[in-house]
Coordinates of C-alpha atoms and ligand atoms in Angstrom, one line a residue:
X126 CA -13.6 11.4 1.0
X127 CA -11.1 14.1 1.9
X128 CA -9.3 17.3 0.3
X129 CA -6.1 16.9 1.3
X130 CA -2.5 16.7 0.3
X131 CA -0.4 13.2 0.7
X132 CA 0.8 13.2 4.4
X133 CA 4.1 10.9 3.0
X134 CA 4.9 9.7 -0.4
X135 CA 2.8 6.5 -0.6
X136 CA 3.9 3.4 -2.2
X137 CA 0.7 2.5 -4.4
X138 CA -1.9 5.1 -5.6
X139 CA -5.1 4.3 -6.9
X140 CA -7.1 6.6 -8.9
X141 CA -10.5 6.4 -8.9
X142 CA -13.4 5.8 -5.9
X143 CA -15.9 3.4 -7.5
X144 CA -16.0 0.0 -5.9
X145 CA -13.2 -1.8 -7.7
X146 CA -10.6 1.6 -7.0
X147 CA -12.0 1.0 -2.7
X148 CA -11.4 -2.9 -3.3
X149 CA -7.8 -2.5 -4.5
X150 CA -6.9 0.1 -2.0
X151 CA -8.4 -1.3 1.3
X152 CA -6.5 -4.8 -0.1
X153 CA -3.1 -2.9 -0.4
X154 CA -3.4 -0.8 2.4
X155 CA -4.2 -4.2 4.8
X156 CA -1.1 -5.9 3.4
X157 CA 0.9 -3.1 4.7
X158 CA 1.5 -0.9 1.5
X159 CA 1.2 2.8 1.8
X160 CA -1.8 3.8 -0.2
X161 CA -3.3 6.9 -1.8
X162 CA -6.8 6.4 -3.0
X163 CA -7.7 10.0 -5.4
X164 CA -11.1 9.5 -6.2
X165 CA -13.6 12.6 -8.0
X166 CA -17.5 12.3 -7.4
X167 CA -19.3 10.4 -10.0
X168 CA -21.3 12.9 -12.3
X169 CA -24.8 11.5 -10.9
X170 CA -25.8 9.2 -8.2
X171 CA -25.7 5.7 -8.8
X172 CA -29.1 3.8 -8.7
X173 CA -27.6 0.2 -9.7
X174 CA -27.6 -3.0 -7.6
X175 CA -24.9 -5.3 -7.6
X176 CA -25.3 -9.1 -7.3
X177 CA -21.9 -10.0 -5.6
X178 CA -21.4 -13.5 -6.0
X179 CA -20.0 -15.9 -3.6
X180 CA -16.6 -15.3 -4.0
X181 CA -16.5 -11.5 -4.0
X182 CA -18.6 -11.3 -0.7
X183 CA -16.0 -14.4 0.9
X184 CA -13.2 -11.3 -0.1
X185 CA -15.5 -8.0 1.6
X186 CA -15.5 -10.5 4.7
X187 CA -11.8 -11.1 4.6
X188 CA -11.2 -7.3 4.0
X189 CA -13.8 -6.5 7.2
X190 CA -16.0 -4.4 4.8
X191 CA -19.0 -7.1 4.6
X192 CA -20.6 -6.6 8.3
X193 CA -21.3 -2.9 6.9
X194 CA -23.3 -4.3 4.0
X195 CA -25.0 -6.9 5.4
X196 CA -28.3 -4.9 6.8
X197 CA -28.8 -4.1 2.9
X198 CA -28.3 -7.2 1.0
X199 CA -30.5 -10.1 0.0
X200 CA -29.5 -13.3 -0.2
X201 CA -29.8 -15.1 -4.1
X202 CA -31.1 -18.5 -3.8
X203 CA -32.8 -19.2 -6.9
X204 CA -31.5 -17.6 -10.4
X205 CA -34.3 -18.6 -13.2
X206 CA -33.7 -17.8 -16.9
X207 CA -37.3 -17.8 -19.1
X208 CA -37.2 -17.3 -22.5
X209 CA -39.5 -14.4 -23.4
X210 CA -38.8 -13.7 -27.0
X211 CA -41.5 -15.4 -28.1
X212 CA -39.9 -17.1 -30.5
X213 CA -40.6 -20.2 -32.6
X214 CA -37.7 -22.0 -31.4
X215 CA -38.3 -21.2 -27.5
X216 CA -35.7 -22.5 -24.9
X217 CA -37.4 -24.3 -21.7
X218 CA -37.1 -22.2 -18.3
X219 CA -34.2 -23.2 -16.7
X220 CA -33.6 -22.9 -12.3
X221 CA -30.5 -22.8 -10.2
X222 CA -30.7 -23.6 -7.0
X223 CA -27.7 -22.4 -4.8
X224 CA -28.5 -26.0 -2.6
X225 CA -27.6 -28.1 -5.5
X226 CA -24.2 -26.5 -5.3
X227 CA -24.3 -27.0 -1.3
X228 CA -24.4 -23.2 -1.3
X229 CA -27.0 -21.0 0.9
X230 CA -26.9 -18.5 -1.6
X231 CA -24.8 -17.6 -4.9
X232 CA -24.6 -14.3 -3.7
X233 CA -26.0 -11.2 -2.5
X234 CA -27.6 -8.5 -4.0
X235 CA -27.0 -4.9 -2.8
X236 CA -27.4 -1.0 -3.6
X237 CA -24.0 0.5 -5.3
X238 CA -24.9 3.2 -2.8
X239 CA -25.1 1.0 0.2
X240 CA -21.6 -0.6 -0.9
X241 CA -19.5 2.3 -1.9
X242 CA -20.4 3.5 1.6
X243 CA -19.4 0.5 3.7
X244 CA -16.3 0.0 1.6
X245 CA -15.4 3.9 2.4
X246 CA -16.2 3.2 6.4
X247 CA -13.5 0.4 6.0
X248 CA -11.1 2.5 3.9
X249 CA -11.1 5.2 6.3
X250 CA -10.6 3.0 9.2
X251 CA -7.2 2.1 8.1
X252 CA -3.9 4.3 8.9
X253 CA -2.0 2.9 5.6
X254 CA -4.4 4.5 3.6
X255 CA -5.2 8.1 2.9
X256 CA -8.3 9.3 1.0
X257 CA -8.1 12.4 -1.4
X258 CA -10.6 13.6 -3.0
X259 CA -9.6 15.6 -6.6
X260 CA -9.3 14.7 -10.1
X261 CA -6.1 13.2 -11.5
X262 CA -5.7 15.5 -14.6
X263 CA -2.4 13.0 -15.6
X264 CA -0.3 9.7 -14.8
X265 CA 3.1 10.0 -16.3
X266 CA 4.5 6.6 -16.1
X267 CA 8.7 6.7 -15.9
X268 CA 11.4 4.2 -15.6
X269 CA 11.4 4.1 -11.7
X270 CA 8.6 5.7 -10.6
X271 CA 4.6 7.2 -12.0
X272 CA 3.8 10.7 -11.1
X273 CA 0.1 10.9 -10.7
X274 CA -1.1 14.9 -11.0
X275 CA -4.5 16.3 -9.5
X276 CA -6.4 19.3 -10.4
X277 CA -4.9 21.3 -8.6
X278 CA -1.5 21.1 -9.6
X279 CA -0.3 18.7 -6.6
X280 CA 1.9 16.4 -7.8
X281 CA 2.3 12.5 -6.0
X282 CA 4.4 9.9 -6.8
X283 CA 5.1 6.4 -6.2
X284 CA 5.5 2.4 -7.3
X285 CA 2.8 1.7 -8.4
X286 CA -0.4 3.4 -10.3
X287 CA -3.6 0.8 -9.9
X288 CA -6.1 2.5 -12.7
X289 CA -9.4 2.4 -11.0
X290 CA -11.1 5.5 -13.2
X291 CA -13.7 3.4 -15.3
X292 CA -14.3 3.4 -19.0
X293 CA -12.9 6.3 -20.1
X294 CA -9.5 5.3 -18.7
X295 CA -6.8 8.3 -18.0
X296 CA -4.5 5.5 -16.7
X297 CA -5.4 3.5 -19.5
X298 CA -4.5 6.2 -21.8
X299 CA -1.3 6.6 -20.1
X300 CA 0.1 3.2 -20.1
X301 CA -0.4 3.4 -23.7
X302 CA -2.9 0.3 -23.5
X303 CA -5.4 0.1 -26.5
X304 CA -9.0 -1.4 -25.4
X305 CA -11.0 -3.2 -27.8
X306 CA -14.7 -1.4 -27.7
X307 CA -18.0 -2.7 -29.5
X308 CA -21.0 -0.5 -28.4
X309 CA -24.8 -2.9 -28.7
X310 CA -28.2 -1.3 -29.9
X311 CA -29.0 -1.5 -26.4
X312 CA -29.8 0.6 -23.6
X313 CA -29.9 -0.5 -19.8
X314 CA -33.2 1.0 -18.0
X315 CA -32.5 0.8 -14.2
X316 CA -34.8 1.4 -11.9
X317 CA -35.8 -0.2 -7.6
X318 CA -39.4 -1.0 -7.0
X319 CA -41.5 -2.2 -4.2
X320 CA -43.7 -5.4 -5.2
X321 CA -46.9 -6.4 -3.2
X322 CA -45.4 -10.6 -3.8
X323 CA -42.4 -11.5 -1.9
X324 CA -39.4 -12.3 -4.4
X325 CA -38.7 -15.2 -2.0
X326 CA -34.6 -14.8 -3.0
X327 CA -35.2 -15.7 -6.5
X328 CA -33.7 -13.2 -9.4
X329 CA -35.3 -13.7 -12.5
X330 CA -34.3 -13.1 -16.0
X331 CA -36.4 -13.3 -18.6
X332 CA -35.0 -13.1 -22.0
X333 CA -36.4 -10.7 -24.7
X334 CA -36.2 -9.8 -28.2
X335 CA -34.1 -6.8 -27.2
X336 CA -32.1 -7.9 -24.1
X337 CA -32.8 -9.1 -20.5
X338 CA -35.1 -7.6 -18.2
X339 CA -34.1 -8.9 -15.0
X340 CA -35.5 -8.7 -11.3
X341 CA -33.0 -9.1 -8.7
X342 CA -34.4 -9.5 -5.0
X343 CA -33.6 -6.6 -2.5
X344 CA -34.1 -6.7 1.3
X345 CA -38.2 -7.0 2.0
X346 CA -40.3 -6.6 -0.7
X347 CA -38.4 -5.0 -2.7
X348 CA -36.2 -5.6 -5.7
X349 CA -33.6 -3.6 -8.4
X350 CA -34.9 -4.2 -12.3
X351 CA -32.0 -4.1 -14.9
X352 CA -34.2 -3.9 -18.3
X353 CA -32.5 -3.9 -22.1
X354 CA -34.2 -1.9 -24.7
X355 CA -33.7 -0.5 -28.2
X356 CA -32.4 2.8 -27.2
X357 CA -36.0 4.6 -28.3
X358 CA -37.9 2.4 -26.3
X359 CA -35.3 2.8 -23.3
X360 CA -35.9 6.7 -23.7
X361 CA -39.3 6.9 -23.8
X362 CA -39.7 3.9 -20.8
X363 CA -37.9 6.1 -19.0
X364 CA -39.8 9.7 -20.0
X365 CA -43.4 7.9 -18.5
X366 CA -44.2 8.8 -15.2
X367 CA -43.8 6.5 -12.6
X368 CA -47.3 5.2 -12.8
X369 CA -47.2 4.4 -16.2
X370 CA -43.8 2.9 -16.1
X371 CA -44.9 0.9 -12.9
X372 CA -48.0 -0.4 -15.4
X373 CA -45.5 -1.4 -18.0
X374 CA -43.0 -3.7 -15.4
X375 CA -46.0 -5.4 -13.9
X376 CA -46.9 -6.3 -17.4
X377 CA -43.2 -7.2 -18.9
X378 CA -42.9 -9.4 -15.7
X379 CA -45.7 -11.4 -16.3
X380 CA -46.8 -10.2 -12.7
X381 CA -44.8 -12.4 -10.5
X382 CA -44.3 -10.1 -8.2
X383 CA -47.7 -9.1 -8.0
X384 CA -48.8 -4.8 -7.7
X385 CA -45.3 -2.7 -8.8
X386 CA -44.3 0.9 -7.6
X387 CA -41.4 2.1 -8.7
X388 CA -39.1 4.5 -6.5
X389 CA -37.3 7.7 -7.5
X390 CA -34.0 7.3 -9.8
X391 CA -33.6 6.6 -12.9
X392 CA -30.4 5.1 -14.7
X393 CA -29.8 5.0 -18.4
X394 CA -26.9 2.7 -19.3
X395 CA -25.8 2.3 -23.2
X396 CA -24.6 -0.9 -23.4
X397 CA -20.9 -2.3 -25.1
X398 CA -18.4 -4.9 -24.2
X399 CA -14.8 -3.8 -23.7
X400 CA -11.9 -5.8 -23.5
X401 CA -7.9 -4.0 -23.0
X402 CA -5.3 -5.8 -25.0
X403 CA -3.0 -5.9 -21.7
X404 CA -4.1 -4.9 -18.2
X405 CA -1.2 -3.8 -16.7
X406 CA 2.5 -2.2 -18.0
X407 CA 4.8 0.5 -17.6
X408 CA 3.9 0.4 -13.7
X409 CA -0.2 1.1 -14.0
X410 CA -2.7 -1.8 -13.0
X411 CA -6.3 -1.7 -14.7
X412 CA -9.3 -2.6 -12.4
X413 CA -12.6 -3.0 -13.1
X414 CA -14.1 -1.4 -15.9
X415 CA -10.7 0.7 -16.9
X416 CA -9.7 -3.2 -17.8
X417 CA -13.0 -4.5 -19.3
X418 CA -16.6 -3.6 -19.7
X419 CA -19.5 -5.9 -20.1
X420 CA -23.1 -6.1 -20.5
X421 CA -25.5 -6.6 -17.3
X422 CA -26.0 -10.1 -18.0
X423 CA -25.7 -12.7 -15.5
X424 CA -24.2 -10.5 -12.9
X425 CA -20.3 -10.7 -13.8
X426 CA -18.6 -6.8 -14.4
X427 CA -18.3 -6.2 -11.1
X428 CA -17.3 -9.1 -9.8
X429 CA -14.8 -9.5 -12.0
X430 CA -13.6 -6.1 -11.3
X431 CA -13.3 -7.1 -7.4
X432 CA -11.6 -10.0 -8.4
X433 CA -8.9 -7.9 -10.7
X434 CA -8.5 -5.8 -7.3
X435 CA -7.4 -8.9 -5.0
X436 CA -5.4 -9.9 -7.5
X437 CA -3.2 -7.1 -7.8
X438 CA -3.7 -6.4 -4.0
X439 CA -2.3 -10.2 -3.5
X440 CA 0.8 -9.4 -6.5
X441 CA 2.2 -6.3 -4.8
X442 CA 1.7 -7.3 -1.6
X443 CA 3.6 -10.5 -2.0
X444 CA 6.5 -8.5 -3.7
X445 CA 6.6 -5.9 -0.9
X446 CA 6.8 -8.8 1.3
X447 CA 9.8 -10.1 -0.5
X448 CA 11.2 -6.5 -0.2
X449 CA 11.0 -5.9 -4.4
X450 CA 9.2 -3.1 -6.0
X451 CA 5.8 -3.3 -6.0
X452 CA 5.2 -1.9 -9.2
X453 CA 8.1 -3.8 -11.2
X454 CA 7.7 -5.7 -14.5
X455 CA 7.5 -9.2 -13.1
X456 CA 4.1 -7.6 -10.9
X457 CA 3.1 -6.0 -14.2
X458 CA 3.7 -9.5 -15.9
X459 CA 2.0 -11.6 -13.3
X460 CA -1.2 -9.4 -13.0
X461 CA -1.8 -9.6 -16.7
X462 CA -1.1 -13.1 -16.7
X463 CA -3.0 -14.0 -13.7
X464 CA -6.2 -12.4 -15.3
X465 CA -6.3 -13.0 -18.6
X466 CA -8.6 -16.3 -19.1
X467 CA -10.8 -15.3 -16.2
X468 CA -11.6 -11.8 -17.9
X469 CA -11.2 -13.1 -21.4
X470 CA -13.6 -16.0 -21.5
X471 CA -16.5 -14.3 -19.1
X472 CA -16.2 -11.3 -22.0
X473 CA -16.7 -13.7 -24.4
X474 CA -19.7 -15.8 -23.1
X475 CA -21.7 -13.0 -22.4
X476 CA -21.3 -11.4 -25.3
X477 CA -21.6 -14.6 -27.4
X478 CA -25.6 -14.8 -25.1
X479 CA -25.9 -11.2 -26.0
X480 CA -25.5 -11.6 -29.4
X481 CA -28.1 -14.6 -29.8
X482 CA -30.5 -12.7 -28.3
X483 CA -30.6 -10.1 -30.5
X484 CA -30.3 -12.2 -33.6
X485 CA -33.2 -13.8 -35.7
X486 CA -31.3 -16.3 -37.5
X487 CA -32.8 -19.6 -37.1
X488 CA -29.9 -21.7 -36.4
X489 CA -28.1 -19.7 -33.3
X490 CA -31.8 -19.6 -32.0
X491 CA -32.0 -23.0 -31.6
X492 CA -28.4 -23.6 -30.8
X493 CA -29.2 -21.0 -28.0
X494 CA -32.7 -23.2 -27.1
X495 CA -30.6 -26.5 -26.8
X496 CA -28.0 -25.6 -24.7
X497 CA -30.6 -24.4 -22.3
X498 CA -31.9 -27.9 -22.3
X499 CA -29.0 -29.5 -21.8
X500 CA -27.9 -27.5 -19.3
X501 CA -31.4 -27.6 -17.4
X502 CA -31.4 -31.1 -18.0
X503 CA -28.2 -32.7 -17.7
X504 CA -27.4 -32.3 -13.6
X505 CA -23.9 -32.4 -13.9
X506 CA -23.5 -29.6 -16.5
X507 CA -25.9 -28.1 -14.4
X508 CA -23.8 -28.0 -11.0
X509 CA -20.8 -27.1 -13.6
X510 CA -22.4 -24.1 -15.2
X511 CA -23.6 -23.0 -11.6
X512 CA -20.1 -23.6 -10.2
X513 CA -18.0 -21.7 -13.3
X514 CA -20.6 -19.0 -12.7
X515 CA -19.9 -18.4 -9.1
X516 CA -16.2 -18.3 -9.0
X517 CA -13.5 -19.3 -11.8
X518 CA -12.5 -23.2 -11.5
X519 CA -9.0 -22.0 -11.5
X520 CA -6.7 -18.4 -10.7
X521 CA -8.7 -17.4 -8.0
X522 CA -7.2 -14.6 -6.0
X523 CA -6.7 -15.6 -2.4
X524 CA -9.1 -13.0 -0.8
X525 CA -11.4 -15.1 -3.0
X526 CA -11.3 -18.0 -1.0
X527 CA -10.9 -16.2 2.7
X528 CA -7.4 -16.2 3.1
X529 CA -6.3 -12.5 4.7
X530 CA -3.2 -11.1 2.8
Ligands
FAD768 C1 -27.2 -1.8 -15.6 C2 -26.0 -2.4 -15.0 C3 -26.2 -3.4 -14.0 C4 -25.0 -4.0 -13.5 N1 -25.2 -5.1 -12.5 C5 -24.1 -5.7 -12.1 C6 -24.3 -6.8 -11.2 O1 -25.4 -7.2 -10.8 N2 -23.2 -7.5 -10.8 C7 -21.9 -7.1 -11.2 O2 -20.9 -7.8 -10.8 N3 -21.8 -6.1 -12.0 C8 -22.8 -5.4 -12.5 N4 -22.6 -4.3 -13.3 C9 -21.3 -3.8 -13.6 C10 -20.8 -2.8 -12.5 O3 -21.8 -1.9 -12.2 C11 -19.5 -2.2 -12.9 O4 -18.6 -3.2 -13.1 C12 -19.0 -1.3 -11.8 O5 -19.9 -0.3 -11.4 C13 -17.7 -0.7 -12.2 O6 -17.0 -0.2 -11.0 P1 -15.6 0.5 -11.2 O7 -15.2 0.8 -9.8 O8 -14.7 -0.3 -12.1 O9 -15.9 1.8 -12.0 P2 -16.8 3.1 -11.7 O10 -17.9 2.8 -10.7 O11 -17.1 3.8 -13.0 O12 -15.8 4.0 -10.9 C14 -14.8 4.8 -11.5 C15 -14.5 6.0 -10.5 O13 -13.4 6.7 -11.0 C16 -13.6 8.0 -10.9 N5 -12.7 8.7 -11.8 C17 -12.8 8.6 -13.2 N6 -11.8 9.4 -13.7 C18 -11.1 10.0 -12.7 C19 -10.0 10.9 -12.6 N7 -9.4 11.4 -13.7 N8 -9.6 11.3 -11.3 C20 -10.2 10.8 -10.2 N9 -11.3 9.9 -10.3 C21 -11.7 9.5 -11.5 C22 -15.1 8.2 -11.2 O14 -15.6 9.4 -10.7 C23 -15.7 6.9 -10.5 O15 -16.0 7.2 -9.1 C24 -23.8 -3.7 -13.9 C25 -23.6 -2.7 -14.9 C26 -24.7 -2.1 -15.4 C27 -24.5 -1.0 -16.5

């Protein structure tokens, strides 16, 4: 990124650098709207993974971002869920396999690190987009226009505000948009490793008492561990030195990947589910986490997030097309409209799957079991549950499905 002042007054500004905040600007910025991007460092590095699904990595192709990830990703052919709670009322191991969908791969999993930078290679190719790097310190939304102000007292306005900042929303705040917020008992350990087995593409989840603890395949023999604790257990997993906590994967794995070493970088993730009661007014969009949080099961918060950003990349470039203002109340109308169910009913799966985990009442146990066997049993529902997990069935944005805007 760059210090800098706005070299002309802009037409969109998006606040925030993450990979949703990149995703909305590179998307405006191609259609031909004059973007800001003001983006601050991130407190501490980033050691996640993200499994992009099908869909999100047919829209980094579109936007010409994918061909700088691709040297770091690993292809998802197999997904397994095994239940590990050790339970009397067990559910049976249930496979996807992306062929039975007549898809190579759902997805591809990837180092945030390794996509934040190909997406900021792409962003800085492009002349309709300037990068600033500062802190927006307010958004004041008016009738006509938003004022967005950095740090340092530099003042930018323009049509539109897309509110890329994550969880603790300024943007958010701004527009005056209440988010609903339930924090878990839960705390996301994250951690790579280096295995002696090959993960031959398969990402496995087994399902505990606690949470998940999922392995998600990396390029060689590698792979990225997302594992939900009690917060005490998360702590002290993570205080063990890396030998110890290598020890303790092998084990919790079952040692299907054979010998583990972990690598440097720790991440510590408490875990909620967030949901804003609009995601777009008074001329500010909400992407990705500013819009909705949720927890790292079955690899859907950012993909939903990339998904929010070609949406509102395919609204206000359409309007500017039909020469109206991008940031008007029919774009503010359309975007909330246009991602309501998809956000809503992911939210609400995944917290519904969280929440029998974590339960030991008999009943949702084994309503929890028999849906796994139907599902692992009945093809179609199979194919469907693969499918809806992909990609929505309906309202997906176009970069979604390859179509440049
Ligand atoms: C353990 C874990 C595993 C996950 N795995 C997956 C997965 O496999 N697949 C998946 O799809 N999703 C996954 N997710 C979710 C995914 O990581 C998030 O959805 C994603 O990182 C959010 O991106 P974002 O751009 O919305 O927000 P962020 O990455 O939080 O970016 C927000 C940016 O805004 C900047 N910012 C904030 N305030 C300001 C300000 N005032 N001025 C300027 N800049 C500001 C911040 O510095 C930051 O750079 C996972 C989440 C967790 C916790």
């Amino acid at each position: 990124m760059t210090s800098d002042k706005p070299r002309n007054r802009p037409l969109a500004i998006v606040v925030g650098g993450g990979p949703a905040g990149l995703t909305a600007a590179i998307a405006l910025a191609e259609g031909g709207i004059t973007t800001v991007l003001v983006g601050k460092r991130p407190a501490k590095p980033d050691n996640r993974t993200t499994a992009l699904l099908a869909g999100s990595v047919t829209a980094l192709q579109t936007l010409g971002v994918w061909d700088h990830c691709v040297a770091h990703a690993a292809p998802l052919k197999i997904m397994r869920i095994v239940d590990d709670t050790g339970r009397l009322w067990r559910a049976p191991e249930v496979k996807f396999d992306a062929s039975e969908i007549e898809l190579e791969a759902f997805g591809y999993n990837i180092e945030n690190r390794h996509l934040v930078e190909a997406l900021e290679r792409r962003a800085r190719a492009l002349p309709t987009l300037q990068i600033i790097e500062n802190e927006v310190s307010a958004v004041l939304p008016q009738a006509d226009t938003t004022t967005v102000e950095l740090k340092d007292g530099v003042a930018i306005h323009a049509e539109l505000v897309v509110g890329a900042d994550g969880r603790q929303s300024l943007c958010r705040a701004a527009a005056g948009i209440v988010i609903d917020d339930r924090h878990y008992p839960q705390v996301a350990l994250t951690v790579c490793l280096r295995h002696s087995r090959p993960h031959q593409n398969a990402s496995t989840e087994f399902h505990t008492p606690t949470g998940p603890f999922t392995l998600v395949p990396l390029p060689g023999l590698r792979s990225s561990l997302v594992w939900v604790l009690d917060p005490a257990r998360a702590d002290e997993f993570a205080s063990l030195d890396d030998h110890q906590l290598s020890d303790k994967i092998e084990r919790a794995s079952h040692s299907i990947l054979g010998k583990i070493e972990v690598e440097p970088g720790r991440g510590l993730f408490p875990l909620h589910v967030a949901i804003a009661r609009r995601f777009a007014d008074k001329r500010v969009a909400l992407v990705g986490e500013a819009a909705h949080v949720v927890p790292p099961i079955g690899a859907q918060g950012l993909n939903l997030g990339l998904r929010d950003a070609a949406a509102i990349g395919e609204l206000a470039v359409g309007a500017h097309r039909r020469r109206h203002e991008i940031g008007g109340a029919d774009v503010m109308a359309a975007y909330d409209r246009m991602r309501r169910s998809d956000i809503g009913t992911r939210t609400l799966a995944i917290d519904l799957l969280n929440r029998t985990l974590l339960t030991d009442f008999l009943p949702i146990q084994s309503a929890r079991g028999l849906g796994l066997y139907m599902i692992d049993h009945i093809g179609p529902l199979r194919r469907a549950v693969m499918r809806e997990g992909v990609a929505p069935a309906v309202a997906q944005p176009r970069l979604m499905r390859g179509e440049a805007l």
